[in-house]
């Protein structure tokens, strides 16, 4: 059996792109940021350009795990669509869709729930972190079951590759278990998918913690030049003049070097050497310029899409229709395998 985690696409993807189908997605909680971009968006676009079929999910039902983030859901969905298209996802070949519009996907949750144990769900490390971070007095059942729903996201379209960030690995592991258990118990309906990690090292937020909108340490793709400059100005550094790339011992400085390097598509060591003894001020100047330069065309495309909400709605409606066809087909096979086609 192939190892579940791979940083470069497996050989078969390059040899025969049409043999792979990718499903991935994001919660519509606000604008996507550079952590999303370098962690997974860039990977998706690269694979799509290589000829792999892409399903991209606007995971609106997953937002319900955190009521604080729900806010203006319709606005978030629209902004996420604009981010996807601006980043280079091509809706002519990709299926971009929302959970809530694909009932047959959601129906897979019921048989899948029967294939996992409560203690398995309680052990999920990502869910545990999210519960700790949410500071809620009580935890909804959806918090524990959303990883099973995520398995339905992946398996409804029989995706075999899932480009994700590291924090999503427990969910892909669970998806693999559910696929195997279903196939063993009923009939071989599902491929066992592989997670695909980005080759880029993990990009942290401007405070050295995980980059996330709720921590206020994220640079959104939609951030203007001034906001970008402000965020980078506030970033944590240290007092040594010589700038180096040493992620283990100088995490905050190295993270800024990495950010500039990713934006310039250069090696972080070279970027650090270029700044030399310029200190934190020179480092921040380079990072701000690199990020703004990198984001300029993305911001321009994003603004263009947002100026045409009718187009964005059509992209989503088309994707929803395509995803629903695929989901109906899979559900029919699932029901047949379960001897429930009556
Ligand atoms: N949980 C993912 C996130 O928070 C979003 C997501 C939902 C997802 N369903 C998915 C990712 C299926 C990959 C595959 O970013």
Coordinates of C-alpha atoms and ligand atoms in Angstrom, one line a residue:
X1 CA 0.0 0.0 0.0
X2 CA 1.2 3.5 -0.9
X3 CA 2.2 5.8 2.0
X4 CA -0.7 8.1 2.7
X5 CA 1.3 11.3 2.8
X6 CA 3.3 12.5 -0.1
X7 CA 4.8 16.0 -0.7
X8 CA 5.3 15.6 -4.5
X9 CA 2.5 14.2 -6.6
X10 CA 2.8 10.4 -6.9
X11 CA 4.5 9.3 -10.2
X12 CA 1.2 8.2 -11.6
X13 CA -0.1 11.7 -11.5
X14 CA 2.6 13.0 -13.7
X15 CA 2.5 10.0 -16.0
X16 CA -1.3 9.9 -16.3
X17 CA -3.0 13.0 -14.9
X18 CA -6.4 11.8 -15.8
X19 CA -6.1 8.9 -13.4
X20 CA -6.3 11.3 -10.5
X21 CA -9.1 13.3 -9.0
X22 CA -8.5 15.9 -6.4
X23 CA -10.9 17.1 -3.8
X24 CA -10.0 19.8 -1.4
X25 CA -11.7 22.8 0.2
X26 CA -11.9 25.5 2.7
X27 CA -14.3 26.9 5.3
X28 CA -15.8 30.1 4.2
X29 CA -14.9 32.1 7.3
X30 CA -13.3 35.1 5.6
X31 CA -10.7 35.9 2.9
X32 CA -8.1 33.3 2.2
X33 CA -4.5 34.2 3.3
X34 CA -1.0 33.5 2.3
X35 CA -0.9 30.4 4.5
X36 CA -3.7 28.9 2.4
X37 CA -2.0 30.1 -0.8
X38 CA 1.4 28.5 -0.2
X39 CA 0.0 25.6 1.9
X40 CA -2.5 24.4 -0.7
X41 CA -3.9 26.8 -3.3
X42 CA -0.6 26.9 -5.3
X43 CA -0.5 23.1 -5.2
X44 CA -4.1 22.9 -6.5
X45 CA -3.4 25.2 -9.4
X46 CA -0.2 23.4 -10.3
X47 CA -2.0 20.0 -10.4
X48 CA -4.9 21.4 -12.4
X49 CA -2.4 22.8 -14.9
X50 CA -0.9 19.3 -15.1
X51 CA -4.3 18.0 -16.2
X52 CA -5.7 16.6 -12.9
X53 CA -9.4 16.9 -12.4
X54 CA -10.2 19.3 -9.5
X55 CA -13.1 19.4 -7.1
X56 CA -13.0 22.4 -4.8
X57 CA -15.4 22.6 -1.9
X58 CA -16.7 25.7 -0.2
X59 CA -17.2 23.9 3.1
X60 CA -20.1 26.0 4.4
X61 CA -21.6 23.3 6.7
X62 CA -18.2 23.1 8.5
X63 CA -18.5 26.8 9.5
X64 CA -21.3 25.7 11.8
X65 CA -18.7 24.2 14.2
X66 CA -17.8 27.8 15.2
X67 CA -20.7 30.2 15.5
X68 CA -18.4 33.1 16.1
X69 CA -17.0 32.8 12.6
X70 CA -20.3 32.3 10.8
X71 CA -21.0 36.0 10.4
X72 CA -21.8 37.1 6.9
X73 CA -21.7 33.6 5.3
X74 CA -22.9 34.7 1.8
X75 CA -20.2 37.4 1.7
X76 CA -17.6 35.0 2.8
X77 CA -18.6 32.5 0.1
X78 CA -18.4 35.2 -2.6
X79 CA -15.0 36.3 -1.4
X80 CA -13.7 32.8 -1.3
X81 CA -14.9 32.2 -4.9
X82 CA -13.0 35.4 -5.9
X83 CA -9.9 34.2 -4.1
X84 CA -10.0 30.8 -5.9
X85 CA -10.4 32.3 -9.3
X86 CA -7.8 35.0 -8.6
X87 CA -5.3 32.4 -7.4
X88 CA -5.7 30.6 -10.7
X89 CA -8.3 27.8 -10.2
X90 CA -10.0 27.5 -13.6
X91 CA -13.8 26.9 -13.3
X92 CA -13.9 25.7 -16.9
X93 CA -12.4 22.4 -15.7
X94 CA -12.7 22.6 -11.9
X95 CA -15.9 21.9 -10.1
X96 CA -16.3 24.5 -7.4
X97 CA -19.3 23.8 -5.1
X98 CA -20.8 24.2 -1.7
X99 CA -21.7 21.5 0.9
X100 CA -25.2 22.8 1.5
X101 CA -26.2 22.6 -2.2
X102 CA -25.4 18.8 -2.6
X103 CA -27.8 16.8 -0.6
X104 CA -26.5 13.4 -1.8
X105 CA -23.1 14.2 -0.4
X106 CA -24.5 15.0 3.0
X107 CA -26.5 11.8 3.0
X108 CA -23.3 9.7 2.9
X109 CA -22.7 11.0 6.4
X110 CA -25.2 8.5 7.9
X111 CA -23.6 5.2 6.7
X112 CA -20.2 6.7 7.4
X113 CA -21.1 7.5 11.0
X114 CA -21.9 3.8 11.5
X115 CA -18.3 2.9 10.5
X116 CA -16.5 4.9 13.2
X117 CA -16.4 4.8 17.0
X118 CA -17.1 7.6 19.4
X119 CA -13.6 7.2 21.0
X120 CA -12.0 7.4 17.6
X121 CA -13.7 10.8 17.1
X122 CA -12.7 12.0 20.5
X123 CA -9.1 11.2 19.9
X124 CA -8.7 13.3 16.8
X125 CA -5.9 15.8 17.6
X126 CA -7.1 18.5 15.2
X127 CA -10.5 18.5 16.7
X128 CA -9.0 18.6 20.2
X129 CA -7.0 21.7 19.3
X130 CA -10.0 23.4 17.8
X131 CA -12.0 22.7 21.0
X132 CA -9.2 24.1 23.1
X133 CA -8.9 27.2 20.9
X134 CA -12.7 27.8 20.7
X135 CA -13.1 28.5 24.5
X136 CA -16.8 27.5 24.2
X137 CA -18.6 26.4 27.3
X138 CA -20.0 23.4 25.6
X139 CA -18.9 21.5 22.4
X140 CA -21.4 20.7 19.7
X141 CA -21.7 17.2 18.3
X142 CA -20.8 18.6 14.9
X143 CA -17.4 19.4 16.3
X144 CA -16.8 15.7 16.8
X145 CA -18.5 14.5 13.6
X146 CA -17.3 17.0 11.0
X147 CA -14.3 14.9 10.2
X148 CA -16.7 12.1 9.1
X149 CA -18.6 14.7 7.0
X150 CA -15.2 15.6 5.5
X151 CA -14.8 11.9 4.5
X152 CA -18.1 12.3 2.7
X153 CA -16.6 15.4 0.9
X154 CA -13.7 13.4 -0.3
X155 CA -15.4 10.1 -1.1
X156 CA -18.6 11.3 -2.8
X157 CA -16.5 12.2 -5.9
X158 CA -14.1 9.3 -5.4
X159 CA -11.2 11.6 -5.1
X160 CA -7.8 9.8 -4.7
X161 CA -5.7 12.9 -3.9
X162 CA -6.3 15.4 -1.2
X163 CA -3.9 18.4 -1.1
X164 CA -4.1 19.7 2.5
X165 CA -2.2 21.4 5.3
X166 CA -0.6 19.2 8.0
X167 CA -3.5 19.9 10.5
X168 CA -5.8 18.0 8.1
X169 CA -3.9 14.8 8.1
X170 CA -6.0 13.1 10.9
X171 CA -9.1 13.8 8.8
X172 CA -7.6 12.2 5.7
X173 CA -6.5 9.2 7.9
X174 CA -10.1 8.8 9.1
X175 CA -11.3 9.1 5.5
X176 CA -9.0 6.3 4.5
X177 CA -10.3 4.1 7.4
X178 CA -13.9 4.8 6.4
X179 CA -13.3 4.0 2.7
X180 CA -11.6 0.7 3.7
X181 CA -14.3 -0.2 6.2
X182 CA -17.1 0.5 3.8
X183 CA -15.4 -1.5 1.0
X184 CA -14.8 -4.4 3.4
X185 CA -18.2 -4.5 4.9
X186 CA -20.3 -3.9 1.7
X187 CA -18.6 -3.7 -1.7
X188 CA -15.5 -2.0 -3.2
X189 CA -17.1 1.4 -4.0
X190 CA -14.4 3.8 -2.8
X191 CA -10.7 4.5 -3.6
X192 CA -8.5 5.0 -0.6
X193 CA -7.3 8.6 -1.0
X194 CA -3.8 10.0 -0.3
X195 CA -3.0 13.3 1.3
X196 CA -0.8 15.5 -0.6
X197 CA 1.3 17.9 1.5
X198 CA 2.7 21.1 0.0
X199 CA 6.5 21.1 -0.6
X200 CA 6.7 24.5 1.0
X201 CA 7.7 24.6 4.6
X202 CA 5.0 25.6 7.0
X203 CA 4.3 29.4 6.8
X204 CA 3.5 30.8 10.2
X205 CA 1.6 34.0 11.0
X206 CA 3.3 37.4 11.8
X207 CA 3.4 36.4 15.5
X208 CA 5.2 33.1 14.9
X209 CA 2.0 31.1 15.6
X210 CA -0.1 29.1 13.1
X211 CA -1.4 31.6 10.5
X212 CA -5.1 32.0 10.9
X213 CA -7.6 34.8 10.5
X214 CA -9.0 34.4 14.0
X215 CA -5.5 35.1 15.5
X216 CA -5.1 38.3 13.6
X217 CA -1.7 37.2 12.3
X218 CA -2.6 36.4 8.7
X219 CA -2.0 38.3 5.5
X220 CA -5.1 37.9 3.3
X221 CA -4.8 37.6 -0.4
X222 CA -7.2 40.6 -0.4
X223 CA -5.1 42.7 1.9
X224 CA -4.1 46.1 0.5
X225 CA -0.5 47.3 0.4
X226 CA -1.0 49.4 3.5
X227 CA -2.5 46.7 5.6
X228 CA 0.2 44.3 4.4
X229 CA 2.9 46.8 5.5
X230 CA 1.1 47.3 8.9
X231 CA 1.0 43.5 9.6
X232 CA 4.6 43.0 8.7
X233 CA 5.7 46.0 10.8
X234 CA 4.0 44.4 13.8
X235 CA 5.7 41.0 13.2
X236 CA 7.8 39.6 15.9
X237 CA 11.6 39.6 15.3
X238 CA 14.7 39.5 17.5
X239 CA 17.6 42.0 18.1
X240 CA 20.3 40.3 16.1
X241 CA 21.5 42.4 13.1
X242 CA 22.5 39.5 11.0
X243 CA 19.5 38.0 9.2
X244 CA 19.7 34.2 8.8
X245 CA 17.3 31.4 7.9
X246 CA 17.4 29.0 11.0
X247 CA 13.8 27.9 11.5
X248 CA 14.6 25.8 14.6
X249 CA 16.4 28.5 16.6
X250 CA 15.1 31.7 15.1
X251 CA 11.5 30.9 14.2
X252 CA 10.1 34.4 13.9
X253 CA 12.9 35.9 11.7
X254 CA 13.1 32.7 9.7
X255 CA 9.4 32.8 9.1
X256 CA 9.6 36.3 7.6
X257 CA 12.6 35.2 5.5
X258 CA 10.5 32.3 4.3
X259 CA 7.6 34.5 3.4
X260 CA 9.8 36.7 1.2
X261 CA 11.4 33.6 -0.3
X262 CA 8.1 32.1 -1.2
X263 CA 6.9 35.3 -2.8
X264 CA 10.1 35.7 -4.8
X265 CA 10.3 32.0 -5.6
X266 CA 13.8 31.9 -4.2
X267 CA 15.7 29.9 -1.7
X268 CA 15.3 31.3 1.9
X269 CA 19.1 31.1 2.6
X270 CA 19.8 33.3 -0.4
X271 CA 17.1 35.8 0.7
X272 CA 18.7 35.9 4.2
X273 CA 22.2 36.4 2.7
X274 CA 20.9 39.2 0.6
X275 CA 19.7 41.1 3.7
X276 CA 22.9 40.3 5.6
X277 CA 23.4 42.6 8.6
X278 CA 20.5 44.9 7.7
X279 CA 18.6 43.8 10.8
X280 CA 14.9 43.6 11.3
X281 CA 14.1 46.9 9.6
X282 CA 15.7 45.8 6.3
X283 CA 14.1 42.3 6.6
X284 CA 10.7 43.8 7.0
X285 CA 11.2 46.2 4.1
X286 CA 12.2 43.2 1.8
X287 CA 9.2 41.1 3.1
X288 CA 6.7 43.9 2.5
X289 CA 8.0 44.6 -1.0
X290 CA 8.0 40.9 -1.9
X291 CA 4.5 40.3 -0.6
X292 CA 3.1 43.4 -2.3
X293 CA 4.8 42.5 -5.5
X294 CA 3.5 39.0 -5.4
X295 CA -0.1 39.9 -4.4
X296 CA -0.5 42.8 -6.9
X297 CA -1.8 40.7 -9.9
X298 CA -3.9 38.5 -7.5
X299 CA -5.5 41.5 -5.9
X300 CA -6.3 43.0 -9.3
X301 CA -7.9 39.8 -10.6
X302 CA -9.8 39.4 -7.3
X303 CA -11.3 42.9 -7.6
X304 CA -12.3 42.2 -11.1
X305 CA -14.3 39.1 -10.1
X306 CA -15.9 40.8 -7.1
X307 CA -17.1 43.5 -9.5
X308 CA -19.2 40.8 -11.3
X309 CA -21.1 38.9 -8.6
X310 CA -23.4 37.4 -11.2
X311 CA -20.5 35.6 -12.7
X312 CA -19.4 34.3 -9.3
X313 CA -22.9 33.0 -8.6
X314 CA -23.0 31.2 -12.0
X315 CA -19.6 29.6 -11.4
X316 CA -21.0 28.2 -8.1
X317 CA -24.3 27.1 -9.5
X318 CA -22.6 25.2 -12.4
X319 CA -20.2 23.6 -9.9
X320 CA -23.1 22.6 -7.6
X321 CA -25.0 21.0 -10.5
X322 CA -21.9 19.0 -11.5
X323 CA -21.2 17.9 -8.0
X324 CA -24.8 16.9 -7.5
X325 CA -24.7 14.6 -10.6
X326 CA -21.6 12.9 -9.3
X327 CA -23.0 12.6 -5.7
X328 CA -26.2 11.1 -6.9
X329 CA -24.3 8.5 -8.9
X330 CA -22.1 7.6 -5.9
X331 CA -25.1 7.5 -3.5
X332 CA -26.9 5.1 -5.9
X333 CA -23.9 2.8 -5.8
X334 CA -23.7 3.1 -2.0
X335 CA -27.3 2.2 -1.6
X336 CA -26.9 -0.8 -3.9
X337 CA -23.9 -2.0 -2.0
X338 CA -25.9 -1.7 1.2
X339 CA -28.8 -3.5 -0.3
X340 CA -31.0 -0.4 0.1
X341 CA -32.0 0.2 -3.5
X342 CA -35.7 -0.2 -3.3
Ligands
LIG1 N1 -11.4 21.2 7.1 C1 -10.8 22.0 6.0 C2 -10.2 23.3 6.6 O1 -10.6 23.7 7.7 C3 -11.8 22.3 5.0 C4 -12.3 21.0 4.3 C5 -13.6 20.6 4.4 C6 -11.6 20.1 3.6 N2 -13.8 19.4 3.7 C7 -12.6 19.1 3.2 C8 -10.3 20.0 3.2 C9 -12.2 18.0 2.4 C10 -9.9 18.9 2.4 C11 -10.9 17.9 2.0 O2 -9.4 23.9 5.9

